[in-house]
């Protein structure tokens, strides 16, 4: 079976996923595209011999669309995901699932009423080979019970439009999701410490930030978010357990010895670092849709949790206080207590 995919949003990430579904993932074909910029939708559709449609509702309703990919502006996500659920069509939504907890819960309630999982959220780190190896080690008990996790998320630069709040909402959100998954644990409180700021930032930005999370089981997590580190794109994660530790491997790179120095290359952008994870993410999603199975990736509930936790982290940044996340109890539909 070839899964016919309708794409809502033809910006950079939408075009990248259209290319991925066309050139890299087998068993998929993009058949419809829409964007707020009609000319951009026409151009993206023409490149893959798809139809350009006037809006997201038309994409969801199209007879030649089996599954929906939402890559539009974040505040529009809830509308498109809810339309897909109402139509009974699988929907892959790039993060965020929605920009408010209330809209996330509307999606959760709609999917629960439908009685079957249709929604997957685009947290690609769960598909990275290194994180998956860490998950296997932790789940097998090889380091004992996890106690502490140290993380860093570093970018060489960010544009002037990047705000201090985006460190949580757009950057740390990836760690929030992958750590909940790695530890099989929930984040219950958050705090933000702002050390001396780098002189390399724009004046309005607090950078770096240190985010401190506590989980329901008492694991403490420290996350350095440094988005003007200058030297490269660098993702670090180390889980310390009662009997050992496990560390995320750096991307493979050759070692070069020259001029009395030994060096390895550091990546400078996130696309190259997680390209294989994106490919795996979409391969597995298309496979599940083709088989008629429920998606196994990040759920609507995971999207809700990420939105709530990052919003609490923004509150912690602004207030200087430790802030409880106040997540609602996980429904049995998503694996919570009955």
Short mmCIF file of C-alpha atoms in Angstrom, two decimals:
data_model
loop_
_atom_site.label_atom_id
_atom_site.label_comp_id
_atom_site.label_asym_id
_atom_site.label_seq_id
_atom_site.Cartn_x
_atom_site.Cartn_y
_atom_site.Cartn_z
CA UNK A 1 0.00 0.00 0.00
CA UNK A 2 1.16 3.50 -0.84
CA UNK A 3 0.13 5.99 1.85
CA UNK A 4 -1.16 9.20 0.29
CA UNK A 5 -0.13 12.14 2.47
CA UNK A 6 -1.61 15.62 2.55
CA UNK A 7 0.73 18.33 3.84
CA UNK A 8 -0.51 21.44 5.66
CA UNK A 9 2.29 24.00 5.70
CA UNK A 10 4.92 24.36 2.97
CA UNK A 11 7.54 26.34 4.83
CA UNK A 12 11.10 25.12 5.31
CA UNK A 13 10.30 22.11 7.52
CA UNK A 14 7.25 21.24 5.43
CA UNK A 15 9.32 21.23 2.24
CA UNK A 16 12.01 19.16 3.96
CA UNK A 17 9.43 16.54 4.96
CA UNK A 18 7.86 16.57 1.49
CA UNK A 19 11.31 15.81 0.11
CA UNK A 20 11.80 13.09 2.73
CA UNK A 21 8.47 11.42 1.95
CA UNK A 22 9.20 11.60 -1.77
CA UNK A 23 12.88 10.69 -2.00
CA UNK A 24 13.76 8.77 1.17
CA UNK A 25 10.73 6.98 2.64
CA UNK A 26 9.26 4.13 0.64
CA UNK A 27 5.53 3.50 0.57
CA UNK A 28 4.50 7.16 0.72
CA UNK A 29 3.38 9.76 -1.82
CA UNK A 30 2.50 13.40 -1.22
CA UNK A 31 -0.78 14.07 -3.01
CA UNK A 32 -1.92 17.43 -1.64
CA UNK A 33 -0.25 20.54 -0.24
CA UNK A 34 -1.57 23.76 1.23
CA UNK A 35 0.02 26.85 2.77
CA UNK A 36 -1.08 30.30 3.86
CA UNK A 37 1.06 31.49 0.94
CA UNK A 38 -0.78 30.03 -2.08
CA UNK A 39 2.16 30.55 -4.41
CA UNK A 40 4.44 28.61 -2.06
CA UNK A 41 1.89 25.77 -1.93
CA UNK A 42 1.68 25.69 -5.73
CA UNK A 43 5.47 25.54 -6.02
CA UNK A 44 5.85 22.77 -3.42
CA UNK A 45 3.02 20.75 -4.94
CA UNK A 46 4.38 21.08 -8.48
CA UNK A 47 7.75 19.69 -7.41
CA UNK A 48 6.15 16.36 -6.44
CA UNK A 49 3.19 16.37 -8.87
CA UNK A 50 0.68 16.91 -6.10
CA UNK A 51 -2.36 19.18 -5.95
CA UNK A 52 -2.29 22.56 -4.24
CA UNK A 53 -5.44 23.00 -2.16
CA UNK A 54 -6.85 26.20 -0.64
CA UNK A 55 -6.66 25.32 3.06
CA UNK A 56 -6.08 22.67 5.69
CA UNK A 57 -9.72 21.63 5.84
CA UNK A 58 -9.61 20.82 2.13
CA UNK A 59 -6.48 18.71 2.60
CA UNK A 60 -8.03 16.73 5.45
CA UNK A 61 -11.24 16.14 3.48
CA UNK A 62 -9.53 15.16 0.22
CA UNK A 63 -10.39 11.67 -1.06
CA UNK A 64 -6.78 11.12 -2.17
CA UNK A 65 -5.36 11.83 1.31
CA UNK A 66 -4.99 8.85 3.66
CA UNK A 67 -2.92 10.64 6.32
CA UNK A 68 -2.17 14.24 7.21
CA UNK A 69 1.14 15.96 7.97
CA UNK A 70 0.87 19.27 9.87
CA UNK A 71 3.89 21.58 9.50
CA UNK A 72 2.15 24.94 9.61
CA UNK A 73 2.55 27.80 12.11
CA UNK A 74 2.28 26.48 15.69
CA UNK A 75 -0.94 28.31 16.70
CA UNK A 76 -2.77 26.63 13.78
CA UNK A 77 -1.82 23.08 14.76
CA UNK A 78 -4.78 22.36 17.04
CA UNK A 79 -7.34 23.22 14.34
CA UNK A 80 -5.77 20.93 11.75
CA UNK A 81 -5.15 18.02 14.14
CA UNK A 82 -8.73 18.19 15.43
CA UNK A 83 -10.04 18.17 11.84
CA UNK A 84 -7.95 15.08 11.06
CA UNK A 85 -9.18 13.26 14.18
CA UNK A 86 -12.79 14.15 13.30
CA UNK A 87 -12.19 12.66 9.83
CA UNK A 88 -10.65 9.53 11.33
CA UNK A 89 -7.34 10.09 9.51
CA UNK A 90 -3.88 9.50 11.02
CA UNK A 91 -2.11 12.81 11.59
CA UNK A 92 1.56 13.58 12.18
CA UNK A 93 1.98 17.00 13.81
CA UNK A 94 5.33 18.71 14.13
CA UNK A 95 5.90 20.13 17.60
CA UNK A 96 4.16 21.78 19.29
CA UNK A 97 0.97 19.74 19.26
CA UNK A 98 -0.67 23.02 20.28
CA UNK A 99 0.52 26.22 21.88
CA UNK A 100 -1.80 26.02 24.90
CA UNK A 101 -2.57 23.25 27.36
CA UNK A 102 -6.28 23.79 26.73
CA UNK A 103 -5.95 23.08 23.01
CA UNK A 104 -3.78 20.03 23.72
CA UNK A 105 -6.47 18.66 26.02
CA UNK A 106 -9.12 19.25 23.35
CA UNK A 107 -7.08 17.02 21.06
CA UNK A 108 -6.61 14.41 23.80
CA UNK A 109 -10.35 14.39 24.48
CA UNK A 110 -11.23 14.15 20.78
CA UNK A 111 -8.83 11.25 20.22
CA UNK A 112 -10.03 9.47 23.34
CA UNK A 113 -13.64 9.83 22.17
CA UNK A 114 -12.62 8.43 18.79
CA UNK A 115 -11.37 5.37 20.68
CA UNK A 116 -8.14 4.82 18.75
CA UNK A 117 -4.81 6.62 18.53
CA UNK A 118 -4.46 8.72 15.40
CA UNK A 119 -2.04 11.46 16.49
CA UNK A 120 1.75 11.38 16.50
CA UNK A 121 3.85 14.40 17.52
CA UNK A 122 7.17 15.15 15.84
CA UNK A 123 9.70 14.68 18.62
CA UNK A 124 12.41 13.06 16.50
CA UNK A 125 14.98 12.45 19.23
CA UNK A 126 13.20 9.25 20.24
CA UNK A 127 14.32 7.93 16.83
CA UNK A 128 17.99 8.88 17.17
CA UNK A 129 20.22 5.79 17.38
CA UNK A 130 22.20 7.13 20.36
CA UNK A 131 19.12 7.94 22.44
CA UNK A 132 17.62 4.56 21.58
CA UNK A 133 20.79 2.86 22.83
CA UNK A 134 20.58 4.87 26.05
CA UNK A 135 16.94 3.81 26.46
CA UNK A 136 17.89 0.14 26.06
CA UNK A 137 20.62 0.45 28.71
CA UNK A 138 18.35 2.18 31.22
CA UNK A 139 15.39 -0.13 30.63
CA UNK A 140 17.63 -3.19 31.05
CA UNK A 141 18.72 -1.93 34.47
CA UNK A 142 22.39 -1.90 33.51
CA UNK A 143 23.08 1.32 35.46
CA UNK A 144 20.62 0.60 38.24
CA UNK A 145 17.95 3.13 39.12
CA UNK A 146 18.63 6.53 37.50
CA UNK A 147 19.45 9.28 40.00
CA UNK A 148 20.73 12.29 38.06
CA UNK A 149 20.73 13.37 34.40
CA UNK A 150 23.09 16.01 33.00
CA UNK A 151 22.20 17.56 29.63
CA UNK A 152 23.37 20.33 27.33
CA UNK A 153 21.72 21.81 24.25
CA UNK A 154 24.06 24.21 22.47
CA UNK A 155 23.62 26.14 19.22
CA UNK A 156 26.33 28.24 17.59
CA UNK A 157 24.02 31.26 17.10
CA UNK A 158 20.37 32.24 16.96
CA UNK A 159 18.65 35.08 15.07
CA UNK A 160 17.67 38.34 16.74
CA UNK A 161 14.03 37.20 16.75
CA UNK A 162 14.90 34.44 19.26
CA UNK A 163 13.65 35.34 22.76
CA UNK A 164 14.60 34.17 26.24
CA UNK A 165 11.30 32.26 26.49
CA UNK A 166 12.12 30.31 23.32
CA UNK A 167 14.97 28.60 25.20
CA UNK A 168 12.23 26.53 26.85
CA UNK A 169 9.46 26.59 24.24
CA UNK A 170 11.54 25.85 21.11
CA UNK A 171 14.87 24.47 22.35
CA UNK A 172 14.54 22.63 25.67
CA UNK A 173 11.21 21.13 24.59
CA UNK A 174 13.19 18.37 22.83
CA UNK A 175 14.97 17.41 26.05
CA UNK A 176 11.70 17.58 27.97
CA UNK A 177 10.16 14.96 25.69
CA UNK A 178 13.15 12.67 25.30
CA UNK A 179 13.90 12.65 29.05
CA UNK A 180 10.33 11.74 29.96
CA UNK A 181 10.67 8.85 27.50
CA UNK A 182 14.18 7.80 28.54
CA UNK A 183 13.29 7.69 32.24
CA UNK A 184 9.67 6.55 31.87
CA UNK A 185 8.98 9.22 34.47
CA UNK A 186 7.12 12.52 34.68
CA UNK A 187 8.57 15.97 35.29
CA UNK A 188 6.82 17.53 38.30
CA UNK A 189 8.73 20.78 38.85
CA UNK A 190 11.00 23.18 36.98
CA UNK A 191 13.37 26.01 37.82
CA UNK A 192 15.58 28.28 35.71
CA UNK A 193 18.90 29.78 36.78
CA UNK A 194 20.48 32.51 34.67
CA UNK A 195 24.26 32.72 35.06
CA UNK A 196 26.39 35.48 33.59
CA UNK A 197 25.22 36.05 30.02
CA UNK A 198 27.52 35.68 27.08
CA UNK A 199 28.57 38.90 25.39
CA UNK A 200 27.88 37.20 22.05
CA UNK A 201 24.09 37.35 22.51
CA UNK A 202 21.60 40.01 21.42
CA UNK A 203 20.98 42.39 24.33
CA UNK A 204 17.40 41.23 24.99
CA UNK A 205 18.38 37.57 25.43
CA UNK A 206 19.25 35.70 28.63
CA UNK A 207 21.82 33.18 27.44
CA UNK A 208 22.90 30.69 28.68
CA UNK A 209 20.16 29.33 30.95
CA UNK A 210 20.34 26.38 33.33
CA UNK A 211 17.06 24.51 33.73
CA UNK A 212 16.53 22.23 36.71
CA UNK A 213 13.81 19.59 36.59
CA UNK A 214 12.58 17.09 39.17
CA UNK A 215 10.67 13.95 38.26
CA UNK A 216 7.95 12.09 40.12
CA UNK A 217 10.49 9.42 41.13
CA UNK A 218 12.94 12.03 42.46
CA UNK A 219 15.43 12.08 39.59
CA UNK A 220 17.09 15.48 39.26
CA UNK A 221 17.89 16.82 35.80
CA UNK A 222 20.09 19.77 34.92
CA UNK A 223 19.94 21.14 31.39
CA UNK A 224 22.26 23.82 30.03
CA UNK A 225 20.68 25.71 27.14
CA UNK A 226 23.32 27.84 25.44
CA UNK A 227 22.23 29.12 22.05
CA UNK A 228 25.22 31.35 21.24
CA UNK A 229 28.04 28.97 22.10
CA UNK A 230 29.75 29.82 18.79
CA UNK A 231 31.67 26.56 18.36
CA UNK A 232 28.92 24.31 16.97
CA UNK A 233 25.68 22.41 17.48
CA UNK A 234 26.28 20.15 20.47
CA UNK A 235 23.79 17.84 22.19
CA UNK A 236 24.91 16.09 25.38
CA UNK A 237 23.11 13.73 27.75
CA UNK A 238 24.43 11.61 30.61
CA UNK A 239 22.29 9.54 32.98
CA UNK A 240 23.88 8.59 36.31
CA UNK A 241 22.46 5.54 38.06
CA UNK A 242 23.07 3.59 41.25
CA UNK A 243 25.47 1.20 39.51
CA UNK A 244 26.90 3.14 36.59
CA UNK A 245 26.21 5.76 33.96
CA UNK A 246 25.28 5.92 30.30
CA UNK A 247 26.29 8.76 27.99
CA UNK A 248 24.87 9.80 24.64
CA UNK A 249 27.54 9.27 21.98
CA UNK A 250 28.71 12.17 19.87
CA UNK A 251 28.08 11.81 16.12
CA UNK A 252 30.72 9.72 14.41
CA UNK A 253 33.58 11.82 13.06
CA UNK A 254 37.06 10.96 11.87
CA UNK A 255 40.01 11.93 14.04
CA UNK A 256 42.59 14.09 12.31
CA UNK A 257 46.22 14.34 13.48
CA UNK A 258 48.13 17.20 11.97
CA UNK A 259 50.44 20.04 13.09
CA UNK A 260 50.91 18.38 16.50
CA UNK A 261 47.16 18.34 17.15
CA UNK A 262 44.41 15.69 17.24
CA UNK A 263 40.99 17.04 16.25
CA UNK A 264 37.48 15.88 15.36
CA UNK A 265 34.83 17.88 13.56
CA UNK A 266 31.84 19.37 15.42
CA UNK A 267 28.51 19.74 13.59
CA UNK A 268 27.15 23.25 13.21
CA UNK A 269 23.44 22.68 12.57
CA UNK A 270 20.62 20.48 13.87
CA UNK A 271 19.46 19.13 10.52
CA UNK A 272 22.67 17.16 9.97
CA UNK A 273 22.74 15.97 13.58
CA UNK A 274 19.24 14.48 13.45
CA UNK A 275 18.73 13.74 9.74
CA UNK A 276 18.77 9.98 10.27
CA UNK A 277 16.36 10.33 13.20
CA UNK A 278 13.91 12.25 11.01
CA UNK A 279 14.15 9.57 8.32
CA UNK A 280 13.54 6.76 10.82
CA UNK A 281 10.66 8.68 12.41
CA UNK A 282 8.84 8.98 9.08
CA UNK A 283 9.61 5.45 7.96
CA UNK A 284 8.07 4.06 11.13
CA UNK A 285 5.06 6.38 10.91
CA UNK A 286 4.33 5.47 7.29
CA UNK A 287 4.75 1.76 8.10
CA UNK A 288 2.18 2.00 10.89
CA UNK A 289 -0.29 3.91 8.71
CA UNK A 290 0.11 1.43 5.85
CA UNK A 291 -0.50 -1.49 8.21
CA UNK A 292 -3.54 0.16 9.76
CA UNK A 293 -1.84 0.15 13.15
CA UNK A 294 -1.94 2.82 15.80
CA UNK A 295 1.18 5.03 15.87
CA UNK A 296 3.80 4.06 18.44
CA UNK A 297 5.63 7.39 18.55
CA UNK A 298 5.04 10.42 20.79
CA UNK A 299 1.33 10.69 21.51
CA UNK A 300 -1.11 13.54 21.93
CA UNK A 301 -0.59 13.11 25.67
CA UNK A 302 3.17 13.57 25.20
CA UNK A 303 2.41 16.72 23.23
CA UNK A 304 0.23 17.98 26.09
CA UNK A 305 2.92 17.22 28.69
CA UNK A 306 5.61 19.02 26.68
CA UNK A 307 3.43 22.12 26.29
CA UNK A 308 2.59 22.24 30.01
CA UNK A 309 6.17 21.64 31.18
CA UNK A 310 7.71 24.23 28.86
CA UNK A 311 5.06 26.79 29.84
CA UNK A 312 5.92 26.16 33.50
CA UNK A 313 9.60 26.62 32.64
CA UNK A 314 8.85 30.01 31.08
CA UNK A 315 6.99 30.94 34.28
CA UNK A 316 10.03 29.82 36.31
CA UNK A 317 12.31 31.98 34.15
CA UNK A 318 10.15 35.04 34.66
CA UNK A 319 9.48 34.53 38.37
CA UNK A 320 12.78 33.06 39.57
CA UNK A 321 10.80 30.45 41.53
CA UNK A 322 10.51 26.68 41.46
CA UNK A 323 7.27 26.03 39.56
CA UNK A 324 5.15 22.88 39.78
CA UNK A 325 4.09 21.55 36.38
CA UNK A 326 0.61 20.52 37.63
CA UNK A 327 0.06 17.97 34.87
CA UNK A 328 -3.31 16.29 34.90
CA UNK A 329 -3.31 12.52 35.60
CA UNK A 330 -2.47 10.50 32.49
CA UNK A 331 -5.61 8.80 31.11
CA UNK A 332 -5.67 5.00 30.82
CA UNK A 333 -6.09 5.52 27.06
CA UNK A 334 -2.45 6.69 27.01
CA UNK A 335 -1.11 4.11 29.45
CA UNK A 336 -1.98 5.84 32.69
CA UNK A 337 -3.48 4.30 35.81
CA UNK A 338 -6.99 3.04 35.26
#
